[in-house]
Coordinates of C-alpha atoms and ligand atoms in Angstrom, one line a residue:
M1 CA -11.6 -13.9 -19.5
D2 CA -9.0 -11.9 -21.8
T3 CA -7.5 -8.7 -19.9
V4 CA -7.5 -5.7 -22.5
L5 CA -4.4 -3.6 -22.0
L6 CA -5.6 0.4 -22.3
S7 CA -3.3 3.2 -22.7
D8 CA -4.1 7.0 -21.0
S9 CA -5.6 8.2 -23.7
A10 CA -9.4 9.9 -23.4
A11 CA -10.3 7.2 -25.0
D12 CA -9.1 4.4 -23.3
I13 CA -10.3 5.7 -20.1
E14 CA -13.7 5.9 -21.6
K15 CA -13.8 2.6 -22.3
A16 CA -12.0 2.0 -18.4
A17 CA -15.6 3.8 -17.4
E18 CA -17.8 2.4 -19.2
L19 CA -16.9 -1.3 -17.5
I20 CA -16.3 -0.2 -14.0
K21 CA -19.8 1.1 -15.4
N22 CA -21.0 -1.5 -15.9
G23 CA -20.4 -4.4 -13.1
Q24 CA -16.2 -4.9 -14.2
I25 CA -13.5 -4.4 -12.6
V26 CA -10.1 -3.4 -13.9
G27 CA -6.7 -2.5 -12.6
I28 CA -6.3 1.5 -12.4
P29 CA -2.9 2.9 -12.1
T30 CA -3.6 5.8 -8.6
E31 CA -0.2 7.8 -7.0
T32 CA 0.7 5.5 -4.5
V33 CA 0.6 1.6 -6.0
Y34 CA -1.6 0.6 -8.5
G35 CA -5.9 -1.2 -7.4
L36 CA -8.1 -3.2 -8.6
G37 CA -11.7 -1.0 -8.8
A38 CA -14.9 -1.6 -9.0
D39 CA -18.9 0.3 -8.4
A40 CA -18.1 0.6 -5.0
S41 CA -21.7 1.0 -4.9
N42 CA -22.4 -2.4 -7.0
E43 CA -22.2 -5.9 -4.6
E44 CA -21.4 -8.8 -7.6
A45 CA -18.8 -6.3 -8.5
V46 CA -17.3 -5.3 -4.7
R47 CA -17.6 -9.6 -5.1
S48 CA -15.5 -10.5 -7.6
I49 CA -12.9 -8.0 -6.4
F50 CA -12.4 -10.3 -2.9
A51 CA -12.6 -13.7 -5.7
A52 CA -9.8 -12.1 -8.0
K53 CA -7.6 -11.1 -5.0
G54 CA -8.2 -14.0 -3.1
R55 CA -8.7 -11.7 -0.3
P56 CA -10.4 -11.9 3.2
A57 CA -14.6 -10.7 3.1
D58 CA -13.3 -9.4 6.8
N59 CA -10.6 -6.9 5.2
P60 CA -12.9 -3.3 4.4
L61 CA -12.0 -1.8 0.6
I62 CA -11.0 1.8 0.0
V63 CA -13.2 3.8 -1.3
H64 CA -11.8 6.0 -3.5
L65 CA -13.8 9.7 -4.9
A66 CA -12.9 12.8 -6.9
D67 CA -13.2 15.1 -5.3
F68 CA -13.4 14.8 -0.9
S69 CA -16.7 17.1 -0.6
D70 CA -18.3 14.2 -2.7
A71 CA -17.3 12.3 0.7
V72 CA -20.7 13.4 2.2
N73 CA -22.9 11.5 0.2
Y74 CA -21.3 8.0 0.9
T75 CA -20.5 9.3 5.2
S76 CA -22.4 9.8 8.0
G77 CA -21.7 12.6 9.9
I78 CA -17.8 13.8 9.1
P79 CA -16.2 15.6 11.5
D80 CA -14.8 18.9 11.4
L81 CA -10.5 17.9 11.5
A82 CA -12.0 15.2 8.6
F83 CA -12.6 18.1 6.2
R84 CA -9.4 19.7 7.7
L85 CA -7.0 17.2 6.9
A86 CA -8.9 16.8 2.9
E87 CA -8.6 20.7 2.8
R88 CA -4.3 19.8 2.8
F89 CA -3.6 16.6 2.1
C90 CA -6.9 16.0 -0.7
P91 CA -5.7 15.2 -3.6
G92 CA -2.7 13.1 -2.1
P93 CA -1.8 9.5 -0.6
L94 CA -4.3 10.1 2.6
T95 CA -6.9 7.9 3.5
I96 CA -9.7 8.7 6.2
V97 CA -11.6 6.4 7.9
L98 CA -15.3 8.0 8.3
P99 CA -18.9 6.0 9.7
K100 CA -20.6 5.4 6.5
N101 CA -24.5 5.8 5.2
D102 CA -26.0 2.7 3.2
R103 CA -25.1 3.6 0.0
I104 CA -21.6 1.6 0.6
P105 CA -22.7 -2.4 1.1
M106 CA -21.4 -4.0 3.6
V107 CA -19.4 -6.2 1.6
T108 CA -17.6 -3.3 0.7
S109 CA -16.8 -2.1 3.9
G110 CA -16.4 -6.4 4.8
G111 CA -18.5 -5.8 7.4
L112 CA -17.5 -2.5 9.1
D113 CA -19.6 0.6 9.7
T114 CA -16.9 2.7 8.6
V115 CA -15.4 3.4 5.5
G116 CA -12.6 4.7 4.1
I117 CA -12.4 6.9 1.8
R118 CA -9.3 8.3 -0.7
V119 CA -9.0 11.0 -3.3
P120 CA -6.5 10.5 -5.0
S121 CA -3.8 12.4 -7.2
H122 CA -3.3 10.4 -10.1
P123 CA -4.6 11.7 -13.6
V124 CA -5.7 8.5 -14.5
M125 CA -7.7 8.0 -11.5
H126 CA -8.8 11.0 -11.3
E127 CA -10.2 10.8 -14.7
L128 CA -11.8 7.8 -14.8
I129 CA -13.6 8.8 -11.1
A130 CA -15.0 11.3 -12.8
V131 CA -16.6 9.6 -16.4
S132 CA -18.0 6.8 -14.6
G133 CA -19.0 8.8 -12.2
K134 CA -18.9 5.8 -9.6
P135 CA -17.7 6.1 -6.1
I136 CA -14.9 3.4 -7.0
A137 CA -13.6 1.0 -4.3
A138 CA -9.8 -0.3 -4.8
P139 CA -7.9 -2.6 -3.4
S140 CA -4.0 -3.0 -4.3
A141 CA -4.1 -5.2 -7.1
N142 CA -1.8 -7.5 -5.9
T143 CA -3.2 -11.6 -5.7
S144 CA -3.8 -11.7 -1.5
G145 CA -0.5 -11.3 0.2
Y146 CA 1.8 -11.1 -2.9
P147 CA 3.7 -7.2 -2.9
S148 CA 1.8 -4.2 -4.3
P149 CA 2.6 -3.4 -8.1
T150 CA 3.9 -0.1 -9.4
S151 CA 3.5 -0.5 -12.4
A152 CA 0.8 -1.7 -15.2
A153 CA 2.9 -5.1 -16.2
H154 CA 3.3 -5.9 -11.8
V155 CA -1.2 -5.7 -12.4
M156 CA -1.0 -7.8 -15.7
R157 CA 1.1 -10.4 -14.1
D158 CA -1.2 -11.0 -10.9
M159 CA -4.5 -10.8 -12.6
N160 CA -3.9 -11.7 -16.3
G161 CA -7.9 -12.9 -17.3
K162 CA -8.7 -12.3 -13.3
V163 CA -10.2 -8.6 -14.5
A164 CA -11.6 -7.3 -17.5
A165 CA -8.6 -4.1 -18.5
V166 CA -6.0 -3.3 -17.0
V167 CA -5.3 0.9 -17.9
D168 CA -1.3 1.0 -18.1
G169 CA -1.0 5.4 -16.5
G170 CA 2.8 4.5 -15.5
E171 CA 4.9 3.3 -12.7
S172 CA 3.5 4.4 -9.0
Q173 CA 5.5 7.9 -8.0
F174 CA 5.4 6.5 -4.3
G175 CA 5.4 3.6 -4.5
V176 CA 3.2 2.6 -0.3
E177 CA 0.5 2.2 -0.1
S178 CA -1.3 5.4 1.1
T179 CA -1.4 6.4 4.9
V180 CA -4.6 5.5 6.6
I181 CA -5.8 7.6 9.5
A182 CA -8.5 7.6 11.9
I183 CA -10.3 10.6 13.4
E184 CA -9.9 10.0 17.8
S185 CA -10.9 13.0 18.9
A186 CA -11.7 17.0 18.0
D187 CA -7.9 17.5 17.5
T188 CA -6.2 13.3 17.3
V189 CA -5.3 11.0 14.4
R190 CA -5.2 7.5 14.7
I191 CA -2.3 5.9 12.3
L192 CA -3.6 2.6 11.3
R193 CA -0.9 2.2 7.9
P194 CA 2.0 4.4 7.6
G195 CA 2.9 6.1 4.0
C196 CA 3.8 9.3 2.4
V197 CA 1.7 11.6 4.2
T198 CA 4.0 11.5 7.0
R199 CA 2.7 11.3 11.0
E200 CA 5.1 14.4 11.0
M201 CA 3.0 16.6 8.1
L202 CA -0.6 15.5 9.8
L203 CA 1.1 17.2 13.0
E204 CA 0.7 20.1 10.7
V205 CA -2.7 20.0 11.3
C206 CA -3.9 17.8 14.2
G207 CA -3.0 18.6 18.1
D208 CA -1.4 14.8 18.3
V209 CA -0.7 11.7 15.5
I210 CA -0.6 8.6 17.7
I211 CA 1.0 5.7 16.2
D212 CA -1.3 2.7 16.6
H213 CA 1.4 -0.5 18.2
A214 CA 0.7 -2.5 15.0
I215 CA 2.1 -0.5 13.3
L216 CA 5.9 -2.0 14.3
N217 CA 4.7 -4.9 16.2
E218 CA 3.1 -8.4 15.6
L219 CA -0.7 -8.1 17.6
A220 CA -0.6 -10.8 19.9
A221 CA -2.9 -13.5 19.7
G222 CA -6.4 -12.0 20.8
E223 CA -5.7 -8.3 20.4
K224 CA -8.4 -6.6 18.0
A225 CA -6.7 -5.1 15.2
A226 CA -7.8 -1.8 14.6
S227 CA -7.8 -1.9 11.1
P228 CA -8.5 -5.5 9.9
G229 CA -5.7 -5.2 7.8
M230 CA -3.4 -5.4 10.5
K231 CA -3.9 -9.2 11.3
Y232 CA -3.3 -10.7 8.0
K233 CA 0.3 -11.9 6.4
H234 CA 1.5 -9.1 3.6
Y235 CA 4.1 -8.1 1.2
S236 CA 5.6 -11.0 1.5
P237 CA 7.4 -12.0 -1.6
K238 CA 8.1 -16.1 -2.8
A239 CA 11.7 -15.8 -1.0
D240 CA 12.7 -15.4 2.3
I241 CA 12.8 -12.1 3.8
I242 CA 14.9 -11.2 7.0
M243 CA 15.2 -7.6 8.2
V244 CA 18.7 -6.8 10.0
E245 CA 19.1 -3.4 11.9
G246 CA 22.7 -2.2 11.2
T247 CA 24.9 0.7 10.2
I248 CA 26.6 -0.9 6.4
E249 CA 29.6 -2.2 8.3
A250 CA 28.4 -4.6 11.2
F251 CA 25.4 -5.5 8.3
T252 CA 28.0 -6.9 5.8
K253 CA 29.5 -8.8 8.7
F254 CA 26.5 -10.2 9.6
V255 CA 26.6 -11.3 5.6
S256 CA 29.2 -12.7 6.0
E257 CA 28.5 -15.3 8.5
N258 CA 25.9 -16.3 7.5
E259 CA 25.8 -18.3 3.7
P260 CA 26.5 -15.4 2.0
E261 CA 26.5 -17.4 -1.5
K262 CA 23.7 -18.7 -0.7
T263 CA 21.2 -15.2 -0.1
Y264 CA 21.2 -12.0 -1.2
S265 CA 20.8 -8.8 -0.2
L266 CA 19.0 -5.4 -0.6
I267 CA 20.8 -2.4 0.8
Y268 CA 21.1 1.7 0.3
N269 CA 22.7 3.2 -2.7
G270 CA 25.8 3.9 -1.3
D271 CA 26.2 1.1 0.2
E272 CA 27.5 -0.8 -2.5
K273 CA 31.5 0.2 -2.1
Y274 CA 31.1 -1.8 1.3
F275 CA 29.3 -4.4 0.3
P276 CA 31.4 -7.4 -1.2
Y277 CA 28.3 -10.0 -2.0
R278 CA 25.5 -10.1 -3.7
F279 CA 22.9 -7.8 -3.3
M280 CA 20.2 -5.4 -5.0
T281 CA 20.0 -1.4 -4.1
Y282 CA 16.6 -0.5 -3.3
G283 CA 17.4 3.7 -3.1
G284 CA 19.4 5.8 -1.1
D285 CA 17.3 7.8 1.0
S286 CA 13.0 6.6 2.4
L287 CA 11.1 8.0 -0.6
Q288 CA 13.5 6.4 -3.0
Q289 CA 12.9 3.2 -0.9
A290 CA 9.7 3.1 -0.7
H291 CA 9.3 3.9 -4.3
Q292 CA 11.6 1.3 -4.8
L293 CA 10.7 -1.7 -2.6
F294 CA 7.8 -3.7 -4.2
S295 CA 9.4 -3.9 -7.4
K296 CA 13.0 -5.4 -5.9
L297 CA 11.1 -7.3 -3.8
R298 CA 8.9 -8.4 -7.4
E299 CA 12.3 -8.6 -8.5
L300 CA 14.2 -10.7 -6.4
D301 CA 11.5 -13.7 -7.1
D302 CA 11.8 -13.2 -10.5
I303 CA 15.7 -14.3 -10.6
G304 CA 15.0 -17.1 -8.3
A305 CA 16.1 -15.4 -4.9
E306 CA 15.3 -18.3 -2.2
K307 CA 16.8 -16.1 1.3
V308 CA 16.6 -12.4 1.3
Y309 CA 19.0 -9.9 3.7
V310 CA 17.1 -6.4 4.0
R311 CA 19.2 -4.2 5.7
A312 CA 16.4 -2.5 7.8
P313 CA 15.5 1.4 6.7
S314 CA 15.1 4.0 9.4
K315 CA 11.5 4.6 10.3
D316 CA 11.8 8.5 10.2
G317 CA 9.2 10.4 8.1
V318 CA 8.5 8.6 5.0
G319 CA 10.7 5.8 6.4
L320 CA 7.8 4.5 9.1
A321 CA 6.2 3.2 5.9
V322 CA 8.8 1.6 4.3
Y323 CA 9.9 -0.1 7.6
N324 CA 6.3 -1.0 8.2
R325 CA 5.5 -3.4 4.4
L326 CA 9.4 -4.9 5.6
I327 CA 8.5 -5.6 9.0
R328 CA 5.5 -7.8 8.1
A329 CA 7.2 -9.4 4.4
A330 CA 9.7 -10.8 6.9
G331 CA 6.9 -11.9 9.2
F332 CA 8.2 -9.6 12.4
E333 CA 11.9 -11.2 12.2
V334 CA 13.8 -8.6 12.2
I335 CA 18.2 -9.2 13.7
R336 CA 19.3 -6.0 15.2
I337 CA 22.9 -6.2 15.0
Ligands
TXA1 O1 -2.6 3.7 -1.2 C1 -3.7 3.2 -1.6 O2 -4.5 2.7 0.1 C2 -4.6 1.7 -2.6 C3 -4.9 2.5 -3.9 C4 -4.9 1.5 -4.6 O3 -5.5 3.7 -3.4 N1 -5.1 1.5 -2.0 C5 -4.9 0.3 -1.3 O4 -6.0 -0.1 -0.5 O5 -3.9 0.2 -0.3 P1 -5.6 -2.3 0.5 O6 -7.5 -2.6 -0.1 O7 -4.5 -3.1 -0.3 O8 -5.8 -1.9 1.7 C6 -6.7 -1.2 2.4 C7 -5.7 -0.7 3.8 C8 -6.4 -3.0 4.9 O9 -5.5 -3.0 5.2 C9 -8.0 -2.1 5.4 O10 -7.5 -3.1 6.3 C10 -7.5 -0.9 5.7 O11 -6.5 0.2 4.3 N2 -9.2 -0.2 5.9 C11 -10.0 -0.1 4.9 N3 -11.0 0.4 5.2 C12 -11.2 1.2 6.4 C13 -11.5 0.7 7.2 N4 -12.7 1.5 7.1 N5 -11.6 1.0 8.9 C14 -10.1 0.3 9.2 N6 -9.4 0.1 8.3 C15 -9.3 -0.2 6.7
MG2 MG1 -3.4 -4.1 -0.3

């Protein structure tokens, strides 16, 4: 299959919408990361998403809608708290898990009776949903297990020949995937995957916000995952990633004692003035680190890095999302110094 690179012009969005209506898969830009989109109600199309990514069939896809009010068409019973959250955070980088109805096939929900609903704010993605008139199922557009794509070039790298088209909507604004939440009770939500809608922001609307144990910890053998995505290795470049938590002074000392000539380090902007070994920087604060993390992990592969020490990010605010991706990329290997 030839993969066509489309622009964000109205004519090209129309072409992409036509492909989606015809059951094809298209690489699509969102404000978080790029997705692989198809008609969520078309089982055949959804199966081809799983095939293109090499994704396990029990890992459900998020369904993207143009407006949260459309969620009533695909769910059964939306709690009042979900409407309040949507009013504050939709459109934007938030996915709310809700009970699904039978317009969402089991293939799309990975066999679950719930569905993650998201209303993206990216104007191109919004247009695409509106013009196609379809609910769009879209996982991140990476090969399963690899870091998510934040540019059309990343998607082309992973999916060329496997999808009908990729729409270039520029670099993703946030750079990490949406915050995924489940409604626990009338006033409480549980974060299943942290993102740029932070716990602090959710607390503006909810009485309590639980951070699921699996966000920072490896699931124990036999432990049930609150979200299937928690079970799988994720975000991993080819390089061996090792997280090192500590001040830049402690980090530098650690690297000096651990084969600096054979490794690369991923450090904060500003750290470089203290750091005499090979490095790349990934931002000076959590928002910048979220924005750059996946593209830096891909770049480290491009330059052939085999072993990478990453100076661990903060766990506050958006930092929790960055930390969550890195601890998975590192296979839960964290060195605290
Ligand atoms: O920002 C995003 O969310 C991006 C863009 C493209 O919208 N999409 C994305 O999809 O990251 P994906 O498939 O790569 O990750 C979805 C995560 C998975 O970990 C999955 O297990 C979880 O959300 N998830 C989806 N539906 C769920 C459900 N019904 N219950 C629990 N977890 C769910
Ligand atoms: Mg993903």
